[in-house]
Tab-separated table of C-alpha atoms in Angstrom:
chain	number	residue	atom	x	y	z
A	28	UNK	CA	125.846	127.549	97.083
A	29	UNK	CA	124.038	125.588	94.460
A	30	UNK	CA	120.173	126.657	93.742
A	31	UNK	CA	118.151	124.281	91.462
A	32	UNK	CA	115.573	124.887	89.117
A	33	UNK	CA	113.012	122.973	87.046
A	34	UNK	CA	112.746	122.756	83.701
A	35	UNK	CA	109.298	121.916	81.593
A	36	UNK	CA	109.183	121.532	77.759
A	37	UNK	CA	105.946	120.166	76.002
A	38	UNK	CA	107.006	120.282	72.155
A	39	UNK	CA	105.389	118.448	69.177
A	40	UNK	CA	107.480	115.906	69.712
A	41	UNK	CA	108.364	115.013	73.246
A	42	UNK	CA	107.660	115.773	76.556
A	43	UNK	CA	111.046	116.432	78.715
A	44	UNK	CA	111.385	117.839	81.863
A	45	UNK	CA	115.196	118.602	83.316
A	46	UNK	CA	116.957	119.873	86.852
A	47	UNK	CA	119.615	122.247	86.457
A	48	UNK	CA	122.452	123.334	89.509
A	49	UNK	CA	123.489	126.735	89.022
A	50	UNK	CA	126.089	125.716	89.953
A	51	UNK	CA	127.115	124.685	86.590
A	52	UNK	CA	125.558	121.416	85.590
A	53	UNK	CA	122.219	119.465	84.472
A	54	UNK	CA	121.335	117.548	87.156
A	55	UNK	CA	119.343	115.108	85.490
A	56	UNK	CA	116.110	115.163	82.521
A	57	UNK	CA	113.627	112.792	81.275
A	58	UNK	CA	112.137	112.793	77.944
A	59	UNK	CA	109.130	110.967	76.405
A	60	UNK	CA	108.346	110.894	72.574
A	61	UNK	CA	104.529	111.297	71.916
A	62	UNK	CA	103.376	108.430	70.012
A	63	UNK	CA	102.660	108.713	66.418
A	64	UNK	CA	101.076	106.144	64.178
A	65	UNK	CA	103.052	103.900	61.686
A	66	UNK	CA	102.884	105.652	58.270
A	67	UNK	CA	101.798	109.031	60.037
A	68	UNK	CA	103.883	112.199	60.094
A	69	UNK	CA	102.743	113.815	63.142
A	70	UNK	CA	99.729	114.658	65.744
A	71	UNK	CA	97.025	116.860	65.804
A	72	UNK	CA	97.266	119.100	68.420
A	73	UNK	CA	94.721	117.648	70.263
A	74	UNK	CA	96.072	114.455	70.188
A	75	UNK	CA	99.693	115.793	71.711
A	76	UNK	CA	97.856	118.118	74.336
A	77	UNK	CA	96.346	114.799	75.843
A	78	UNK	CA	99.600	112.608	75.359
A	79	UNK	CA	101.488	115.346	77.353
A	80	UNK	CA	98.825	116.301	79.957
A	81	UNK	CA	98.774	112.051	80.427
A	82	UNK	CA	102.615	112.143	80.338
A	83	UNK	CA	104.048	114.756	82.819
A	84	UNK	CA	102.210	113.398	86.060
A	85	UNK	CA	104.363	109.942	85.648
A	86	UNK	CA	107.383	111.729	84.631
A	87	UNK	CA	107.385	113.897	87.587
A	88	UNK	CA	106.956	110.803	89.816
A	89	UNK	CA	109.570	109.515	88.062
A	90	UNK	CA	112.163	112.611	88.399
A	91	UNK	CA	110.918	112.951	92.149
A	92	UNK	CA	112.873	109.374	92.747
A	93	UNK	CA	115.826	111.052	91.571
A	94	UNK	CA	115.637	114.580	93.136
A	95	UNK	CA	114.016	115.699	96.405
A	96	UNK	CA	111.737	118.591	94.107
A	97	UNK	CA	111.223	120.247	97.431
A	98	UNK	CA	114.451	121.927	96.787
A	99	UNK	CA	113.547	123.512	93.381
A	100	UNK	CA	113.947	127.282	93.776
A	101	UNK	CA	111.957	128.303	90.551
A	102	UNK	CA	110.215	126.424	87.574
A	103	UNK	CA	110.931	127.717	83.877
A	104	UNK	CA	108.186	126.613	81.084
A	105	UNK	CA	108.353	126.786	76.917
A	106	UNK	CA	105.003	128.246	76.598
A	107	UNK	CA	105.108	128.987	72.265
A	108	UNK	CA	107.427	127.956	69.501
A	109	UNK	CA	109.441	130.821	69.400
A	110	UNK	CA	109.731	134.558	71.051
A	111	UNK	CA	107.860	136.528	68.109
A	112	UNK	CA	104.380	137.943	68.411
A	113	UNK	CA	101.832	135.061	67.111
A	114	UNK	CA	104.070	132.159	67.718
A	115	UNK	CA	101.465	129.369	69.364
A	116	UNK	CA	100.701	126.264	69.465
A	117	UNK	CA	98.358	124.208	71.989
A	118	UNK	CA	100.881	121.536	73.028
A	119	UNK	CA	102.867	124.117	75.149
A	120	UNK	CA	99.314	124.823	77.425
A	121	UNK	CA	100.148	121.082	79.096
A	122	UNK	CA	103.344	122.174	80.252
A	123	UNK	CA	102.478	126.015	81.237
A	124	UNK	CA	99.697	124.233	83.459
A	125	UNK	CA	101.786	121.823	85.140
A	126	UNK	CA	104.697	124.611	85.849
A	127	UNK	CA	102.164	127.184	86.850
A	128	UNK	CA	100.317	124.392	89.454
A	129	UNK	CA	104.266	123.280	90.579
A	130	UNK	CA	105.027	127.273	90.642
A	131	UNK	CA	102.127	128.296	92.631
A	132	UNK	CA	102.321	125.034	95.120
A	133	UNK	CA	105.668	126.133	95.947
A	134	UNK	CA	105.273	129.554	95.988
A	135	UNK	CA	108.464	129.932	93.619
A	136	UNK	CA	109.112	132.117	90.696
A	137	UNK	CA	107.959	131.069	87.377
A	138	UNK	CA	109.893	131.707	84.171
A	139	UNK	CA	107.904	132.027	80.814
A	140	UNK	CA	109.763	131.413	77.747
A	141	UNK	CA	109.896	129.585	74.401
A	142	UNK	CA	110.842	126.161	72.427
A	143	UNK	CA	113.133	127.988	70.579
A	144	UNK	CA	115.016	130.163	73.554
A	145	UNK	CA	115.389	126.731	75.204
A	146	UNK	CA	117.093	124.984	72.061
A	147	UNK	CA	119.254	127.852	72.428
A	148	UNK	CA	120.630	127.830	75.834
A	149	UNK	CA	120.890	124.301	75.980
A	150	UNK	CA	122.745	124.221	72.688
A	151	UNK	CA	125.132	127.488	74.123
A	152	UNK	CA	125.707	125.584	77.560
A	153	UNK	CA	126.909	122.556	76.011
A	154	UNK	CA	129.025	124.074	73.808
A	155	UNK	CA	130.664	126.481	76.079
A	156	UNK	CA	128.923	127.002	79.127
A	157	UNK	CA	128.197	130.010	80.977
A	158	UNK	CA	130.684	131.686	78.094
A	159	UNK	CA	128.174	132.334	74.636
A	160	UNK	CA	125.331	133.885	77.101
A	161	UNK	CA	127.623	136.908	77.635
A	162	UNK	CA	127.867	137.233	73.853
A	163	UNK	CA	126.677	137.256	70.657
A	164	UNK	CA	126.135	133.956	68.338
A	165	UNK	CA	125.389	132.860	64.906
A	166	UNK	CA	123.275	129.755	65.767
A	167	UNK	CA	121.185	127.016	64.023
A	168	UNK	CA	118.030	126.057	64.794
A	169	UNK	CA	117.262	123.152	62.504
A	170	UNK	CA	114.014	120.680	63.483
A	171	UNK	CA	110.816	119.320	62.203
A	172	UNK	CA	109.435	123.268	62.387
A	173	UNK	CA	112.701	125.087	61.756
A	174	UNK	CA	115.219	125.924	59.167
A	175	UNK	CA	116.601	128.925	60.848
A	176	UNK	CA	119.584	131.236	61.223
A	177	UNK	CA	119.610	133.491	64.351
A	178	UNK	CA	121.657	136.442	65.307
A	179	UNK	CA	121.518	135.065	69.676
A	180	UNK	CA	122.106	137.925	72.000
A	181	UNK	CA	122.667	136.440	75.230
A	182	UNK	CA	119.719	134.396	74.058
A	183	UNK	CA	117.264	137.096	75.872
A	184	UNK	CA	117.472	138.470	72.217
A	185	UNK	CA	117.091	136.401	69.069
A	186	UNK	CA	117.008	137.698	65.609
A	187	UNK	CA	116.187	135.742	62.614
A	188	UNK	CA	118.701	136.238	59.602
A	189	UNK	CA	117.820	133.068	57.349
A	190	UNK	CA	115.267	130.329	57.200
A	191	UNK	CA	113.670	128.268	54.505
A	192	UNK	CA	111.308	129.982	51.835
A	193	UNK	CA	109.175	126.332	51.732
A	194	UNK	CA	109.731	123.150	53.501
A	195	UNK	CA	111.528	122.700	56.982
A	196	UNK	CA	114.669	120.173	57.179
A	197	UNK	CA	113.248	118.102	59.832
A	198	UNK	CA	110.345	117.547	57.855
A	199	UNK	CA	112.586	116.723	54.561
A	200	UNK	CA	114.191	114.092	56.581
A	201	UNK	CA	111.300	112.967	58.045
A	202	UNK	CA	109.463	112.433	54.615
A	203	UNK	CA	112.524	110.112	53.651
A	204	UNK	CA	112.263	108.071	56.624
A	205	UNK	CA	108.760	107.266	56.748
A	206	UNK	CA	108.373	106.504	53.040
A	207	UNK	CA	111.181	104.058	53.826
A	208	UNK	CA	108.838	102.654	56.852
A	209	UNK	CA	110.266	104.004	59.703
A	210	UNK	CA	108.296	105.575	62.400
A	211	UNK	CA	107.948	109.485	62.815
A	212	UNK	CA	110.132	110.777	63.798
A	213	UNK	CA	112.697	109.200	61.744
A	214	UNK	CA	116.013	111.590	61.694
A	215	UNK	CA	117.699	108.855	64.503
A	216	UNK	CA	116.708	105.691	61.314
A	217	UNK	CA	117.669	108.268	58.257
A	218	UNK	CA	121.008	109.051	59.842
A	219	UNK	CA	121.408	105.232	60.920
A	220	UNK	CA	120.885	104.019	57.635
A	221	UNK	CA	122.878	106.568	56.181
A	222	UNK	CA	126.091	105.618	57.780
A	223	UNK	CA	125.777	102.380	56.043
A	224	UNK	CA	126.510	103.994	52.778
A	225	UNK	CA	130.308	104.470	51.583
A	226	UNK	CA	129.785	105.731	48.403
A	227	UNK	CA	130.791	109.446	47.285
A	228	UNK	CA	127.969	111.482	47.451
A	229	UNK	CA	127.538	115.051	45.816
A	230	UNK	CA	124.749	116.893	47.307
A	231	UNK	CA	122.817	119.839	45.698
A	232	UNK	CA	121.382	122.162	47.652
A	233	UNK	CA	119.439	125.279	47.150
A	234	UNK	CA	120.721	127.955	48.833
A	235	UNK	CA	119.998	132.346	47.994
A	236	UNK	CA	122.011	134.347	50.671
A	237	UNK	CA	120.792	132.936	54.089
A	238	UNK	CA	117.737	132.037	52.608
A	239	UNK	CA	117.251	128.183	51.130
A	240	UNK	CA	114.727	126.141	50.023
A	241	UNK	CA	114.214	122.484	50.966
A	242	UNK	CA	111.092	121.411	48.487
A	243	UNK	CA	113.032	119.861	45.936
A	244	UNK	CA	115.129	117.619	48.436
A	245	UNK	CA	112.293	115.429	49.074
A	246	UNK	CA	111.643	115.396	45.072
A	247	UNK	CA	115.408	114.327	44.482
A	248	UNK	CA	115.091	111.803	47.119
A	249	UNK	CA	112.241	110.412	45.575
A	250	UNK	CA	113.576	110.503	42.095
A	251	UNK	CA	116.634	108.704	42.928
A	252	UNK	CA	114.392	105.518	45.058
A	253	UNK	CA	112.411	105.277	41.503
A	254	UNK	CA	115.937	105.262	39.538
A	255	UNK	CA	116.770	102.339	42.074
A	256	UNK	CA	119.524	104.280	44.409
A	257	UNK	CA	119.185	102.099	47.744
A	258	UNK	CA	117.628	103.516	50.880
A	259	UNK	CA	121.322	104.111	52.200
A	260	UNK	CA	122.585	105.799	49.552
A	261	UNK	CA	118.738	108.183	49.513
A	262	UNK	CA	119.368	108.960	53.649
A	263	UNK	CA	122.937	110.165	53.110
A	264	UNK	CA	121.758	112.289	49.880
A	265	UNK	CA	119.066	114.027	52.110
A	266	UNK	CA	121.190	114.638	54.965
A	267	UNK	CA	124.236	115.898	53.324
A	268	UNK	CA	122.177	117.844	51.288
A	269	UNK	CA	120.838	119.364	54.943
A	270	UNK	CA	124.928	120.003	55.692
A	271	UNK	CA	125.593	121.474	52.499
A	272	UNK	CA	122.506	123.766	53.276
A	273	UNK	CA	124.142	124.673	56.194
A	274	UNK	CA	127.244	125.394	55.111
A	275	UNK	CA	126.294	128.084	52.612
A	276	UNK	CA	123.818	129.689	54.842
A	277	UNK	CA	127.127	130.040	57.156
A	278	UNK	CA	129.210	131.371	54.924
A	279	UNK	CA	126.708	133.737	53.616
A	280	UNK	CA	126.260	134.863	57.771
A	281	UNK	CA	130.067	135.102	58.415
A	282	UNK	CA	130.306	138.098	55.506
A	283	UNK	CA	127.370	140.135	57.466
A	284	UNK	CA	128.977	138.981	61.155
A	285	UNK	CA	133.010	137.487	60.904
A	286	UNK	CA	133.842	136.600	63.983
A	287	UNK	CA	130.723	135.672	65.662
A	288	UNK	CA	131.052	131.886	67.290
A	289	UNK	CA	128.414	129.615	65.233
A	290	UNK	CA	126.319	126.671	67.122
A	291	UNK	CA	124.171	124.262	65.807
A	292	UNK	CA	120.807	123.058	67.675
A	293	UNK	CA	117.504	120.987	67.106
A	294	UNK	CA	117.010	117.566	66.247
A	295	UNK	CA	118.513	117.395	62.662
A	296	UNK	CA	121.389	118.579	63.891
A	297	UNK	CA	122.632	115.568	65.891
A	298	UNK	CA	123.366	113.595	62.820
A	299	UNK	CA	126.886	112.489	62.921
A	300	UNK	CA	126.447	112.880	59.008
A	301	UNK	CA	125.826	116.209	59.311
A	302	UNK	CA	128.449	117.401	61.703
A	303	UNK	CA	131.191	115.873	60.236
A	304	UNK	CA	130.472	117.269	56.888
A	305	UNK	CA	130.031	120.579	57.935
A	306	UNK	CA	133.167	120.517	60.330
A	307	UNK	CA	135.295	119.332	57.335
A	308	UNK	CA	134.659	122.827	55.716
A	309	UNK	CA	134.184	125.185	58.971
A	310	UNK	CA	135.819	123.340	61.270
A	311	UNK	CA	135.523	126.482	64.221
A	312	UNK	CA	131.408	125.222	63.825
A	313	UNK	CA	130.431	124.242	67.771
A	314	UNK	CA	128.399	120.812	67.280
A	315	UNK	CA	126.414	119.366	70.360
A	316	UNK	CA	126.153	116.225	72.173
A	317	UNK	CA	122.554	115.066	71.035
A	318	UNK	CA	121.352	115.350	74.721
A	319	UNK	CA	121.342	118.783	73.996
A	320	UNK	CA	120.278	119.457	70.253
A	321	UNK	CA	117.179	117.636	70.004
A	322	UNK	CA	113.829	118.723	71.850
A	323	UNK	CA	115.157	118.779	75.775
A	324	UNK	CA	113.858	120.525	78.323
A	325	UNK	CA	117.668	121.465	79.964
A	326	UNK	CA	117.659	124.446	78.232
A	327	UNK	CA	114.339	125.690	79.647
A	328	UNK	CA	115.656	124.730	83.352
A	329	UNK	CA	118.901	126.995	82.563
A	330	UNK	CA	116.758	129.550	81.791
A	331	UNK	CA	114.940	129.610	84.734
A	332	UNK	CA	117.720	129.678	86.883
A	333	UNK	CA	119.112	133.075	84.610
A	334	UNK	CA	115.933	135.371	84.579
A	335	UNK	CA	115.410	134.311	88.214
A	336	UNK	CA	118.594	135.607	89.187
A	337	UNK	CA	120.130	132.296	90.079
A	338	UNK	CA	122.650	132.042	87.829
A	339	UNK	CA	124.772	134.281	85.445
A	340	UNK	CA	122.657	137.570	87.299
């Protein structure tokens, strides 16, 4: 018998809510970008605590036309970044209030987790389903805020074996983009623009064990606009210089942990760029649709239905 639960994600850069069936699939999700400035590279807090708390009443209305929400059996919420002591920021207090008022309403369980955790399950369900929660995973968590390399246990668990020692990939890319002029965020334009360039490209990256470092990649990309490289040629530098990163950092994992299935997640990671470069040299690497790699809230949902004991118990 299918149970459905509700899932709420407020991140720094969208608000998505999602309905998951345990019996297997997403039923649908919404998702709304916050609105950044031209020329800007992000919001203050502030500013993306009021464009959520504005946001979710409509989207609920909206998702309510689509699903009867009476029949939501419990309500999961991304309340920090990631599941380590510290990890905040204010953005996630819109959603935790609207899932807490939905929660309490109903009189339904409600399921705390993180931005992070969610990336994760969404990211494991697409690529296998129910299988990679009864295991453990080498997975990528590559955004605006993270460069990582996690050691998922069922995704209850989540260990971090590698990251970047300055800037964030997401941010790299994003850099590019808006000194090109497009709006933040800019991966979908960086990796469109990209794909318009068919000349041979060696990237460089800088990569120490399953630690790398991403500072210089906005320096190169800046160095080769002033040498007069065109903006295609500069967006397929940066993000093959993102899979190359990746690439290493795997290879470095798969010494500690052969054997363990790898998935990539987060926004970066949905560059067609990207995957295919990677998958030319570890082809086993499980790739997402971008439904499920970029900020989403169907991760969250899947969650909820788990530690509620809807679904995989």
């Amino acid at each position: 018998m299918s149970r459905y639960t509700l899932g709420i994600d407020t991140s720094n850069y969208a608000t998505s809510l999602a309905v998951f069936d345990t019996a297997g699939e997403v039923v649908c999700a919404k998702k709304r970008f916050l609105p950044v400035k031209e020329g800007q590279l992000g919001l203050r807090q502030s500013d993306a605590l009021f464009h959520h708390t504005t946001a979710l009443p409509e989207m609920l209305e909206e998702l309510s036309r689509e699903f009867d929400l009476t029949r939501i059996a419990a309500v999961g919420v991304s309340q920090k970044p990631r599941p380590v002591e510290g990890s905040y920021m204010p953005c996630f207090l819109a959603g935790v209030s609207a899932a807490t008022a939905f929660a309490r309403a109903r009189g339904i369980p409600l399921v705390h987790t993180t931005h992070q955790q969610g990336h994760a399950a969404a990211a494991l369900f697409a690529a296998k389903g129910e299988e990679l929660f009864c295991q453990k995973v080498l997975l990528f968590h590559i955004s605006g805020g993270t460069t990582d390399l996690l050691l998922c246990d069922g995704v209850r668990q989540i260990t971090t074996l590698g990251t970047s020692s300055d800037l964030y990939a997401g941010q790299a890319v994003d850099r590019v983009g808006v000194k090109l002029g497009f709006p933040f965020p800019a991966g979908a334009e960086v990796s469109r623009l990209a794909a318009l360039c068919e000349e041979p490209i060696r990237p460089k990256s800088s990569v120490k064990g399953m630690t790398c470092s991403l500072s210089g990649l906005e320096n190169q990309c800046n160095a080769l606009l002033q040498t007069g490289k065109s903006p295609e040629y500069v967006c397929k530098y940066c993000l093959l210089c993102v899979a190359d990163t990746v690439v290493r950092m795997t290879k470095a994992a798969q010494k500690e942990y052969p054997g363990l299935p790898v998935v990539c997640a987060g926004g970066v990671m949905s560059s067609d760029i990207i995957r295919v470069w990677v998958q030319q040299r570890l082809p086993q690497v499980y790739f997402v649709p971008g439904r499920y790699s970029s900020d989403n809230a169907i991760g969250v949902s899947i969650l909820a239905a788990r530690e509620a004991g809807l679904w995989l118990k």
